[in-house]
Amino acid sequence: MKKSNKGVVVVIASIAATGGLLFGFDTGVISGAIPFLQDYFELSDSQIETVTALGLIGAVVGALVTGQITDILGRKKVILASAFIFATGAVWTGLAPTVNQLMISRFYLGLAIGVSSFAVPLYISEISPTKIRGTLVSMFQLLITVGILAAYLSDNAFADNNNLECWRPMLWVGVVPAAILFIGMFFLPETPRWLMSKGREEESRKILERIEDEEFIEASIAAMKSDINIDKSQAGWRELLKPWLRNALIIAAGIMFFQQFVGINTVIYYSPKIFLAAGFQGAEAAIAASVIVGVVNVLFTIISLFVIDRLGRRKLYFIGLSGIAVALVCMGLGFMLPGAGKWFLVVSMLVYIAFFAISLGPLGWLIITEVFPTRVRGLGASIGSLSNWGFNTLVVWTFYKMASAIGSAKDVVVPEGQDLSDICPSCVGSVFWIFAAVALIGLVWGYFYIPETKGVSLEKIEEHWRKGGKPRLLNK
Ligand code: BGC
């Protein structure tokens, strides 16, 4: 590829990836704001749960209703709309005068999280040169991890026990990346794939010539044209549910199932409590836990950028998931061996994060944008994203319940409330073993379903499904 082309696409992908920063920031920031919100509005625990849940429900709804709109109106317009919601939502949540407004504004912000979580990686995937598509889409995941870290830092920077309104500036910080995304996206082009699917060949060709390697341009244009000729009917749910796209659907929902059911968000969001449950003491230990986990997550996601287009998707998936399984078994052991297990637990947790960051984190968002044909790629990717939010909610919601159910089965007294440190450590450890078992099942599933999309154009992937090819035989 010409150097100048590479520069252009890296700039385009970096601007669009700001959507990932907003995803990470807006999902993460609420946890540090909650203690202050609770005191300020005098909220009950169940009201707090509602505030948190409404953000997630907004994300599910956002992904659910905009998939097809992204195919009809285009990728760029939908991302612009989400940036607008991110910016106004951040101002609104920070200004909220009543708890009802806080709830509605969190839902509103959630919509943007759901929309951008599939529209942004989709945009990057369709505008990337084939050979570095994996790296560029992984920038989205990188910025998610940067967003999560920025949320911890913003929470810590503004936390002030003498000022109950300190949660407001914590939330306002989100306006800055939202403005960058909005202004930046305004100047970026639409993707060549979407333009072509609307018959706008000249515009599509011009953009493709600026970004793609010469060897791929003509083949991609020819393949896109023939795709339009094969099926002129209105694309949508009916198309997506046809037998030739069954594997694509299984892959998108399946990878998100394993991404979430290895317990990533229980480790990320509960890491301070996990530290306390393991025997560390004090608020400082808890804050350090979040920051260390956040930094390791960012650093190892950077490594994934360099290897995802070299090693390929399958190898990375197997290496990552094997490491995750071993680390989860060790985390379980760490909880079961009190005292001696303390450092062992912390190291295992960091190893777990590192393996997730190089594999399932970026792979989930990349693969859901690669496996669907252009005309239903928006809808298909939105189903991947929807699965992600649905499974995420389910895992976080059941984590405490699983640990306390194990406690009851072992006849350990489990106190009321939602505090992990109240539960017997070995019960928490057992839940990590359940996650480890899921990771092992994921290895078998992945053997059959993870496609090697490295170096294969989006058009060739589509052709493979049309011919009835098996996922594991793609690129062979
Ligand atoms: C996942 C999130 C997770 C994050 C952690 C993303 O790929 O979808 O649920 O919190 O990675 O880095």
Short mmCIF file of C-alpha atoms and ligand atoms in Angstrom, two decimals:
data_model
loop_
_atom_site.label_atom_id
_atom_site.label_comp_id
_atom_site.label_asym_id
_atom_site.label_seq_id
_atom_site.Cartn_x
_atom_site.Cartn_y
_atom_site.Cartn_z
CA MET A 1 0.00 0.00 0.00
CA LYS A 2 1.15 3.54 -0.71
CA LYS A 3 2.33 5.28 2.43
CA SER A 4 0.01 8.25 1.94
CA ASN A 5 -3.02 5.92 1.70
CA LYS A 6 -2.07 4.31 4.95
CA GLY A 7 -1.82 7.72 6.62
CA VAL A 8 -5.30 8.70 5.41
CA VAL A 9 -6.98 5.55 6.69
CA VAL A 10 -5.21 5.68 10.05
CA VAL A 11 -6.49 9.24 10.55
CA ILE A 12 -10.02 8.24 9.48
CA ALA A 13 -10.04 5.19 11.77
CA SER A 14 -8.65 7.16 14.73
CA ILE A 15 -11.35 9.82 14.48
CA ALA A 16 -14.15 7.28 14.16
CA ALA A 17 -12.69 5.19 17.01
CA THR A 18 -13.44 8.08 19.38
CA GLY A 19 -16.85 6.37 19.46
CA GLY A 20 -15.10 3.56 21.39
CA LEU A 21 -13.75 6.05 23.90
CA LEU A 22 -17.28 7.26 24.56
CA PHE A 23 -18.49 3.66 24.91
CA GLY A 24 -15.81 2.89 27.52
CA PHE A 25 -16.11 6.23 29.31
CA ASP A 26 -19.87 6.39 29.57
CA THR A 27 -20.25 2.77 30.71
CA GLY A 28 -17.41 3.13 33.26
CA VAL A 29 -17.95 6.61 34.69
CA ILE A 30 -21.20 5.85 36.50
CA SER A 31 -19.61 3.49 39.05
CA GLY A 32 -17.48 6.26 40.60
CA ALA A 33 -20.37 8.73 40.50
CA ILE A 34 -22.84 6.41 42.24
CA PRO A 35 -21.83 6.95 45.90
CA PHE A 36 -22.26 10.72 45.44
CA LEU A 37 -25.47 10.41 43.40
CA GLN A 38 -26.86 8.18 46.12
CA ASP A 39 -26.22 10.73 48.85
CA TYR A 40 -27.24 13.75 46.77
CA PHE A 41 -30.60 12.38 45.62
CA GLU A 42 -31.00 10.13 48.69
CA LEU A 43 -31.49 7.11 46.47
CA SER A 44 -32.34 3.61 47.62
CA ASP A 45 -30.25 0.66 46.38
CA SER A 46 -32.98 -0.31 43.97
CA GLN A 47 -33.10 3.21 42.49
CA ILE A 48 -29.34 3.01 41.99
CA GLU A 49 -29.79 -0.30 40.21
CA THR A 50 -32.40 1.32 37.98
CA VAL A 51 -30.06 4.19 37.06
CA THR A 52 -27.33 1.70 36.11
CA ALA A 53 -29.70 -0.68 34.34
CA LEU A 54 -31.30 2.12 32.29
CA GLY A 55 -27.95 2.87 30.66
CA LEU A 56 -27.65 -0.77 29.61
CA ILE A 57 -31.28 -0.97 28.48
CA GLY A 58 -30.71 2.18 26.40
CA ALA A 59 -27.75 0.45 24.74
CA VAL A 60 -29.85 -2.61 23.91
CA VAL A 61 -32.64 -0.44 22.46
CA GLY A 62 -30.13 1.73 20.55
CA ALA A 63 -28.57 -1.31 18.90
CA LEU A 64 -31.96 -2.91 18.26
CA VAL A 65 -33.62 -0.06 16.44
CA THR A 66 -30.80 1.41 14.41
CA GLY A 67 -29.27 -1.64 12.66
CA GLN A 68 -31.48 -1.41 9.62
CA ILE A 69 -31.40 2.41 9.62
CA THR A 70 -27.62 2.15 9.23
CA ASP A 71 -28.15 0.11 6.06
CA ILE A 72 -30.75 2.54 4.71
CA LEU A 73 -29.33 5.98 5.62
CA GLY A 74 -25.65 5.09 5.70
CA ARG A 75 -22.98 4.61 8.37
CA LYS A 76 -21.86 8.21 8.62
CA LYS A 77 -25.24 9.78 9.39
CA VAL A 78 -25.95 7.28 12.13
CA ILE A 79 -22.58 7.87 13.80
CA LEU A 80 -23.14 11.64 13.59
CA ALA A 81 -26.51 11.22 15.28
CA SER A 82 -24.94 9.09 18.02
CA ALA A 83 -22.23 11.75 18.60
CA PHE A 84 -24.98 14.34 19.00
CA ILE A 85 -26.73 12.16 21.60
CA PHE A 86 -23.42 11.51 23.39
CA ALA A 87 -22.71 15.24 23.68
CA THR A 88 -26.19 16.36 24.71
CA GLY A 89 -26.60 13.29 26.94
CA ALA A 90 -23.39 14.07 28.85
CA VAL A 91 -24.53 17.66 29.46
CA TRP A 92 -28.00 16.51 30.47
CA THR A 93 -26.93 13.74 32.89
CA GLY A 94 -24.50 16.17 34.53
CA LEU A 95 -27.21 18.84 34.90
CA ALA A 96 -30.02 16.50 36.01
CA PRO A 97 -32.01 18.32 38.71
CA THR A 98 -34.17 15.34 39.70
CA VAL A 99 -33.71 11.61 39.89
CA ASN A 100 -36.28 11.08 37.14
CA GLN A 101 -34.29 13.26 34.78
CA LEU A 102 -31.14 11.41 35.76
CA MET A 103 -32.79 8.13 34.82
CA ILE A 104 -34.18 9.37 31.52
CA SER A 105 -30.90 11.01 30.56
CA ARG A 106 -28.94 7.81 31.35
CA PHE A 107 -31.31 5.91 29.06
CA TYR A 108 -30.81 8.57 26.37
CA LEU A 109 -27.02 8.27 26.70
CA GLY A 110 -27.35 4.49 26.61
CA LEU A 111 -28.98 4.77 23.17
CA ALA A 112 -25.81 6.38 21.82
CA ILE A 113 -23.63 3.71 23.44
CA GLY A 114 -25.67 0.98 21.75
CA VAL A 115 -25.63 2.69 18.36
CA SER A 116 -21.96 3.58 18.28
CA SER A 117 -20.91 0.15 19.56
CA PHE A 118 -21.74 -1.44 16.22
CA ALA A 119 -21.86 1.50 13.79
CA VAL A 120 -18.32 2.66 14.54
CA PRO A 121 -16.48 -0.67 14.09
CA LEU A 122 -18.68 -1.29 11.05
CA TYR A 123 -17.67 2.05 9.54
CA ILE A 124 -13.97 1.38 10.17
CA SER A 125 -14.20 -2.15 8.79
CA GLU A 126 -15.81 -0.98 5.54
CA ILE A 127 -13.38 1.83 4.96
CA SER A 128 -10.22 -0.14 5.78
CA PRO A 129 -7.78 -1.64 3.31
CA THR A 130 -8.14 -5.43 3.52
CA LYS A 131 -4.63 -6.08 4.77
CA ILE A 132 -4.86 -3.89 7.86
CA ARG A 133 -8.58 -4.12 8.56
CA GLY A 134 -8.01 -6.07 11.79
CA THR A 135 -5.57 -3.51 13.18
CA LEU A 136 -7.78 -0.55 12.32
CA VAL A 137 -10.96 -2.03 13.78
CA SER A 138 -9.01 -3.00 16.92
CA MET A 139 -8.37 0.70 17.43
CA PHE A 140 -12.04 0.84 18.39
CA GLN A 141 -11.39 -1.68 21.19
CA LEU A 142 -8.24 0.20 22.18
CA LEU A 143 -10.25 3.36 22.67
CA ILE A 144 -12.89 1.44 24.67
CA THR A 145 -10.13 0.47 27.11
CA VAL A 146 -8.77 4.03 27.14
CA GLY A 147 -12.33 5.24 27.84
CA ILE A 148 -12.70 2.86 30.80
CA LEU A 149 -9.38 4.08 32.22
CA ALA A 150 -10.32 7.73 31.60
CA ALA A 151 -13.57 7.10 33.52
CA TYR A 152 -11.65 5.81 36.59
CA LEU A 153 -9.34 8.79 36.40
CA SER A 154 -12.16 11.30 35.96
CA ASP A 155 -14.02 9.73 38.90
CA ASN A 156 -10.94 9.94 41.08
CA ALA A 157 -10.01 13.45 39.99
CA PHE A 158 -13.42 14.92 40.85
CA ALA A 159 -14.36 12.78 43.86
CA ASP A 160 -14.72 15.13 46.81
CA ASN A 161 -16.39 14.07 50.04
CA ASN A 162 -17.10 17.70 50.92
CA ASN A 163 -19.02 18.34 47.72
CA LEU A 164 -21.98 16.09 47.01
CA GLU A 165 -22.36 17.60 43.54
CA CYS A 166 -18.94 16.43 42.43
CA TRP A 167 -20.63 13.76 40.28
CA ARG A 168 -21.69 16.49 37.83
CA PRO A 169 -18.21 17.31 36.42
CA MET A 170 -17.38 13.56 36.36
CA LEU A 171 -20.18 13.13 33.82
CA TRP A 172 -19.48 16.34 31.88
CA VAL A 173 -16.02 15.13 30.86
CA GLY A 174 -17.80 12.97 28.25
CA VAL A 175 -18.72 16.07 26.24
CA VAL A 176 -15.13 16.48 24.99
CA PRO A 177 -14.76 13.18 23.07
CA ALA A 178 -18.37 13.53 21.86
CA ALA A 179 -17.57 16.91 20.30
CA ILE A 180 -14.42 15.46 18.69
CA LEU A 181 -16.42 12.60 17.21
CA PHE A 182 -19.14 14.91 15.91
CA ILE A 183 -16.84 17.46 14.31
CA GLY A 184 -14.42 14.83 13.00
CA MET A 185 -17.13 12.62 11.47
CA PHE A 186 -18.57 15.62 9.71
CA PHE A 187 -15.48 15.74 7.50
CA LEU A 188 -15.07 12.00 6.95
CA PRO A 189 -16.42 10.25 3.84
CA GLU A 190 -19.15 7.62 3.72
CA THR A 191 -17.83 4.06 3.28
CA PRO A 192 -17.24 2.85 -0.30
CA ARG A 193 -19.15 -0.38 0.42
CA TRP A 194 -22.32 1.36 1.52
CA LEU A 195 -22.13 3.82 -1.40
CA MET A 196 -21.83 0.96 -3.83
CA SER A 197 -24.77 -0.87 -2.26
CA LYS A 198 -26.81 2.24 -3.13
CA GLY A 199 -25.56 2.22 -6.71
CA ARG A 200 -23.26 5.24 -6.23
CA GLU A 201 -20.36 3.64 -8.09
CA GLU A 202 -18.35 6.73 -8.98
CA GLU A 203 -18.22 8.04 -5.40
CA SER A 204 -17.46 4.57 -4.14
CA ARG A 205 -14.60 4.07 -6.61
CA LYS A 206 -13.03 7.43 -5.72
CA ILE A 207 -12.89 6.55 -2.04
CA LEU A 208 -11.72 3.02 -2.66
CA GLU A 209 -8.86 4.34 -4.81
CA ARG A 210 -7.75 6.52 -1.90
CA ILE A 211 -7.73 3.76 0.66
CA GLU A 212 -7.44 0.27 -0.82
CA ASP A 213 -4.40 -1.54 -2.24
CA GLU A 214 -4.41 -1.50 -6.03
CA GLU A 215 -4.53 -5.29 -6.21
CA PHE A 216 -7.92 -5.34 -4.43
CA ILE A 217 -9.72 -2.39 -6.06
CA GLU A 218 -11.09 -3.90 -9.28
CA ALA A 219 -11.94 -7.24 -7.70
CA SER A 220 -13.80 -5.54 -4.87
CA ILE A 221 -15.79 -3.29 -7.21
CA ALA A 222 -16.71 -6.22 -9.45
CA ALA A 223 -17.76 -8.31 -6.45
CA MET A 224 -19.83 -5.47 -4.99
CA LYS A 225 -21.59 -4.99 -8.35
CA SER A 226 -22.38 -8.64 -8.75
CA ASP A 227 -23.77 -8.71 -5.22
CA ILE A 228 -26.23 -5.99 -6.15
CA ASN A 229 -27.20 -7.86 -9.31
CA ILE A 230 -27.72 -11.19 -7.55
CA ASP A 231 -30.44 -9.84 -5.31
CA LYS A 232 -32.26 -6.61 -5.95
CA SER A 233 -34.94 -7.15 -3.33
CA GLN A 234 -35.13 -4.92 -0.27
CA ALA A 235 -32.54 -6.14 2.22
CA GLY A 236 -33.50 -6.58 5.85
CA TRP A 237 -34.54 -9.20 8.37
CA ARG A 238 -35.81 -11.52 5.67
CA GLU A 239 -32.42 -11.58 4.01
CA LEU A 240 -30.56 -11.99 7.26
CA LEU A 241 -32.60 -15.03 8.24
CA LYS A 242 -31.93 -16.88 4.98
CA PRO A 243 -30.01 -20.17 5.35
CA TRP A 244 -26.87 -18.88 3.65
CA LEU A 245 -26.39 -16.33 6.45
CA ARG A 246 -27.11 -18.71 9.31
CA ASN A 247 -23.43 -19.21 10.10
CA ALA A 248 -22.80 -15.47 10.07
CA LEU A 249 -25.55 -15.01 12.68
CA ILE A 250 -24.25 -17.87 14.85
CA ILE A 251 -20.73 -16.41 14.67
CA ALA A 252 -21.83 -12.88 15.64
CA ALA A 253 -23.99 -13.95 18.58
CA GLY A 254 -21.58 -16.73 19.60
CA ILE A 255 -18.43 -14.62 19.79
CA MET A 256 -20.28 -12.06 21.91
CA PHE A 257 -21.61 -14.84 24.14
CA PHE A 258 -18.07 -16.05 24.87
CA GLN A 259 -16.68 -12.51 25.12
CA GLN A 260 -19.14 -11.79 27.92
CA PHE A 261 -19.56 -15.22 29.56
CA VAL A 262 -15.88 -15.53 30.44
CA GLY A 263 -16.83 -12.85 32.98
CA ILE A 264 -14.87 -9.84 31.71
CA ASN A 265 -17.14 -7.21 33.20
CA THR A 266 -17.39 -8.91 36.58
CA VAL A 267 -13.60 -8.70 36.73
CA ILE A 268 -13.45 -5.11 35.45
CA TYR A 269 -16.27 -3.56 37.44
CA TYR A 270 -15.93 -5.68 40.55
CA SER A 271 -12.12 -5.59 40.62
CA PRO A 272 -12.01 -3.33 43.72
CA LYS A 273 -14.41 -5.66 45.52
CA ILE A 274 -12.48 -8.69 44.33
CA PHE A 275 -9.37 -7.14 45.86
CA LEU A 276 -11.19 -6.59 49.14
CA ALA A 277 -12.69 -10.08 49.10
CA ALA A 278 -9.17 -11.45 48.55
CA GLY A 279 -8.01 -9.82 51.77
CA PHE A 280 -6.57 -6.46 50.65
CA GLN A 281 -7.75 -3.57 52.76
CA GLY A 282 -8.71 0.07 52.39
CA ALA A 283 -10.06 2.42 49.75
CA GLU A 284 -6.59 2.96 48.26
CA ALA A 285 -6.23 -0.72 47.46
CA ALA A 286 -9.58 -0.61 45.73
CA ILE A 287 -8.69 2.43 43.61
CA ALA A 288 -5.29 0.97 42.76
CA ALA A 289 -7.06 -2.21 41.61
CA SER A 290 -9.14 -0.30 39.07
CA VAL A 291 -6.24 1.70 37.73
CA ILE A 292 -3.88 -1.27 37.42
CA VAL A 293 -6.54 -3.37 35.69
CA GLY A 294 -7.28 -0.43 33.36
CA VAL A 295 -3.63 0.12 32.44
CA VAL A 296 -2.96 -3.57 31.74
CA ASN A 297 -6.10 -3.64 29.59
CA VAL A 298 -4.90 -0.68 27.50
CA LEU A 299 -1.32 -1.96 27.13
CA PHE A 300 -2.29 -5.43 25.96
CA THR A 301 -4.90 -4.08 23.56
CA ILE A 302 -2.06 -2.12 21.92
CA ILE A 303 -0.25 -5.44 21.43
CA SER A 304 -3.34 -6.89 19.74
CA LEU A 305 -3.14 -4.12 17.14
CA PHE A 306 0.21 -5.43 16.00
CA VAL A 307 -0.65 -9.11 15.91
CA ILE A 308 -4.26 -9.33 14.77
CA ASP A 309 -3.44 -9.05 11.04
CA ARG A 310 -0.26 -11.12 11.36
CA LEU A 311 -1.26 -14.09 13.50
CA GLY A 312 -4.83 -13.95 12.23
CA ARG A 313 -8.18 -14.25 14.02
CA ARG A 314 -8.22 -17.97 14.73
CA LYS A 315 -4.78 -18.24 16.32
CA LEU A 316 -5.42 -15.20 18.46
CA TYR A 317 -8.76 -16.59 19.55
CA PHE A 318 -7.27 -19.94 20.63
CA ILE A 319 -4.24 -18.40 22.35
CA GLY A 320 -6.38 -15.81 24.13
CA LEU A 321 -9.13 -18.13 25.25
CA SER A 322 -6.66 -20.80 26.49
CA GLY A 323 -4.88 -18.14 28.55
CA ILE A 324 -8.21 -16.87 29.86
CA ALA A 325 -9.24 -20.41 30.92
CA VAL A 326 -5.98 -21.03 32.80
CA ALA A 327 -6.08 -17.58 34.45
CA LEU A 328 -9.69 -18.17 35.57
CA VAL A 329 -8.77 -21.50 37.16
CA CYS A 330 -5.90 -19.73 38.98
CA MET A 331 -8.23 -16.90 40.10
CA GLY A 332 -10.59 -19.50 41.53
CA LEU A 333 -7.66 -21.11 43.37
CA GLY A 334 -6.52 -17.69 44.60
CA PHE A 335 -9.87 -17.24 46.33
CA MET A 336 -9.77 -20.71 47.80
CA LEU A 337 -6.29 -20.36 49.34
CA PRO A 338 -6.71 -17.45 51.73
CA GLY A 339 -3.58 -15.54 52.74
CA ALA A 340 -1.06 -17.24 50.50
CA GLY A 341 -3.46 -16.78 47.60
CA LYS A 342 -3.59 -12.99 47.75
CA TRP A 343 -0.80 -12.09 45.35
CA PHE A 344 -1.45 -15.17 43.31
CA LEU A 345 -5.01 -13.90 42.80
CA VAL A 346 -3.92 -10.44 41.75
CA VAL A 347 -1.36 -11.75 39.25
CA SER A 348 -3.89 -14.22 37.82
CA MET A 349 -6.41 -11.42 37.41
CA LEU A 350 -3.92 -9.32 35.47
CA VAL A 351 -2.94 -12.28 33.30
CA TYR A 352 -6.65 -12.80 32.63
CA ILE A 353 -7.09 -9.18 31.55
CA ALA A 354 -4.00 -9.39 29.34
CA PHE A 355 -5.27 -12.47 27.49
CA PHE A 356 -8.72 -10.92 27.07
CA ALA A 357 -7.22 -7.71 25.75
CA ILE A 358 -5.23 -9.42 23.00
CA SER A 359 -8.06 -11.68 21.89
CA LEU A 360 -11.78 -11.66 22.71
CA GLY A 361 -11.93 -7.89 23.31
CA PRO A 362 -10.93 -6.77 19.82
CA LEU A 363 -12.02 -9.95 18.03
CA GLY A 364 -15.66 -9.62 19.11
CA TRP A 365 -16.12 -6.17 17.61
CA LEU A 366 -14.05 -7.00 14.54
CA ILE A 367 -15.73 -10.24 13.57
CA ILE A 368 -19.31 -8.95 13.82
CA THR A 369 -18.42 -6.38 11.16
CA GLU A 370 -16.72 -8.88 8.85
CA VAL A 371 -19.12 -11.79 8.52
CA PHE A 372 -22.22 -10.14 7.01
CA PRO A 373 -22.76 -9.05 3.40
CA THR A 374 -22.84 -5.29 2.72
CA ARG A 375 -26.57 -4.92 2.27
CA VAL A 376 -27.37 -6.29 5.74
CA ARG A 377 -24.06 -5.57 7.46
CA GLY A 378 -25.55 -2.82 9.61
CA LEU A 379 -28.42 -5.00 10.75
CA GLY A 380 -26.15 -8.03 11.27
CA ALA A 381 -23.54 -6.10 13.26
CA SER A 382 -26.29 -4.57 15.37
CA ILE A 383 -27.40 -8.08 16.33
CA GLY A 384 -23.83 -8.83 17.42
CA SER A 385 -23.87 -5.66 19.48
CA LEU A 386 -27.30 -6.45 20.91
CA SER A 387 -26.05 -9.88 21.98
CA ASN A 388 -23.07 -8.19 23.62
CA TRP A 389 -25.25 -5.88 25.74
CA GLY A 390 -27.76 -8.59 26.54
CA PHE A 391 -25.10 -11.10 27.69
CA ASN A 392 -23.21 -8.35 29.53
CA THR A 393 -26.32 -7.48 31.56
CA LEU A 394 -27.04 -11.13 32.26
CA VAL A 395 -23.55 -11.94 33.53
CA VAL A 396 -23.21 -8.90 35.76
CA TRP A 397 -26.71 -9.48 37.11
CA THR A 398 -26.14 -13.15 37.90
CA PHE A 399 -22.59 -12.96 39.29
CA TYR A 400 -23.56 -12.19 42.88
CA LYS A 401 -26.52 -14.55 42.69
CA MET A 402 -24.31 -17.42 41.49
CA ALA A 403 -21.78 -16.84 44.25
CA SER A 404 -24.44 -16.67 46.94
CA ALA A 405 -26.26 -19.73 45.57
CA ILE A 406 -22.98 -21.68 45.82
CA GLY A 407 -22.63 -20.32 49.36
CA SER A 408 -26.09 -21.55 50.32
CA ALA A 409 -25.38 -24.95 48.78
CA LYS A 410 -22.26 -25.15 50.94
CA ASP A 411 -24.25 -24.08 54.00
CA VAL A 412 -22.31 -20.87 54.34
CA VAL A 413 -24.37 -18.01 55.74
CA VAL A 414 -24.81 -15.46 52.97
CA PRO A 415 -25.82 -12.05 54.28
CA GLU A 416 -28.35 -9.84 52.59
CA GLY A 417 -27.11 -7.14 50.23
CA GLN A 418 -24.98 -7.01 47.14
CA ASP A 419 -21.55 -6.85 48.62
CA LEU A 420 -19.16 -9.45 47.30
CA SER A 421 -16.85 -9.11 50.24
CA ASP A 422 -19.71 -10.48 52.36
CA ILE A 423 -19.70 -13.77 50.50
CA CYS A 424 -17.34 -16.63 51.31
CA PRO A 425 -14.27 -16.23 49.09
CA SER A 426 -14.36 -19.84 47.97
CA CYS A 427 -17.91 -19.29 46.64
CA VAL A 428 -16.69 -16.37 44.51
CA GLY A 429 -13.79 -18.59 43.42
CA SER A 430 -16.23 -21.27 42.26
CA VAL A 431 -17.93 -18.77 39.95
CA PHE A 432 -14.59 -18.16 38.25
CA TRP A 433 -14.36 -21.90 37.66
CA ILE A 434 -17.75 -21.76 35.99
CA PHE A 435 -16.39 -19.02 33.71
CA ALA A 436 -13.33 -21.23 33.04
CA ALA A 437 -15.64 -24.05 31.95
CA VAL A 438 -17.37 -21.62 29.56
CA ALA A 439 -13.97 -20.70 28.13
CA LEU A 440 -13.23 -24.38 27.46
CA ILE A 441 -16.56 -24.78 25.65
CA GLY A 442 -15.63 -21.62 23.71
CA LEU A 443 -12.46 -23.33 22.46
CA VAL A 444 -14.46 -26.19 20.97
CA TRP A 445 -17.09 -23.83 19.53
CA GLY A 446 -14.36 -21.64 18.05
CA TYR A 447 -12.76 -24.58 16.26
CA PHE A 448 -15.94 -24.92 14.20
CA TYR A 449 -17.10 -21.33 13.96
CA ILE A 450 -14.30 -18.77 14.11
CA PRO A 451 -13.47 -17.85 10.50
CA GLU A 452 -9.97 -16.79 9.45
CA THR A 453 -10.81 -13.45 7.88
CA LYS A 454 -7.23 -12.14 7.90
CA GLY A 455 -6.31 -10.75 4.45
CA VAL A 456 -9.70 -11.70 2.94
CA SER A 457 -11.77 -8.87 1.44
CA LEU A 458 -15.30 -8.41 2.79
CA GLU A 459 -16.60 -9.35 -0.65
CA LYS A 460 -14.71 -12.68 -0.62
CA ILE A 461 -16.12 -13.51 2.80
CA GLU A 462 -19.61 -13.01 1.40
CA GLU A 463 -18.79 -15.19 -1.59
CA HIS A 464 -17.67 -17.98 0.76
CA TRP A 465 -21.09 -18.04 2.48
CA ARG A 466 -22.92 -17.91 -0.85
CA LYS A 467 -21.04 -21.05 -1.90
CA GLY A 468 -22.13 -22.74 1.34
CA GLY A 469 -18.56 -22.78 2.75
CA LYS A 470 -17.90 -23.75 6.38
CA PRO A 471 -16.59 -21.01 8.67
CA ARG A 472 -13.39 -22.87 9.59
CA LEU A 473 -12.53 -23.40 5.91
CA LEU A 474 -12.56 -19.71 5.00
CA ASN A 475 -9.20 -18.59 3.60
CA LYS A 476 -7.98 -22.21 3.15
C1 BGC B 1 -16.37 -5.56 25.90
C2 BGC B 1 -16.80 -4.85 27.14
C3 BGC B 1 -15.64 -4.79 28.11
C4 BGC B 1 -14.40 -4.21 27.45
C5 BGC B 1 -13.21 -4.31 28.34
C6 BGC B 1 -15.18 -4.86 25.30
O1 BGC B 1 -14.78 -5.50 24.14
O2 BGC B 1 -17.42 -5.60 24.97
O3 BGC B 1 -17.91 -5.50 27.69
O4 BGC B 1 -15.97 -4.01 29.23
O5 BGC B 1 -14.12 -4.86 26.25
O6 BGC B 1 -12.05 -3.87 27.75
#
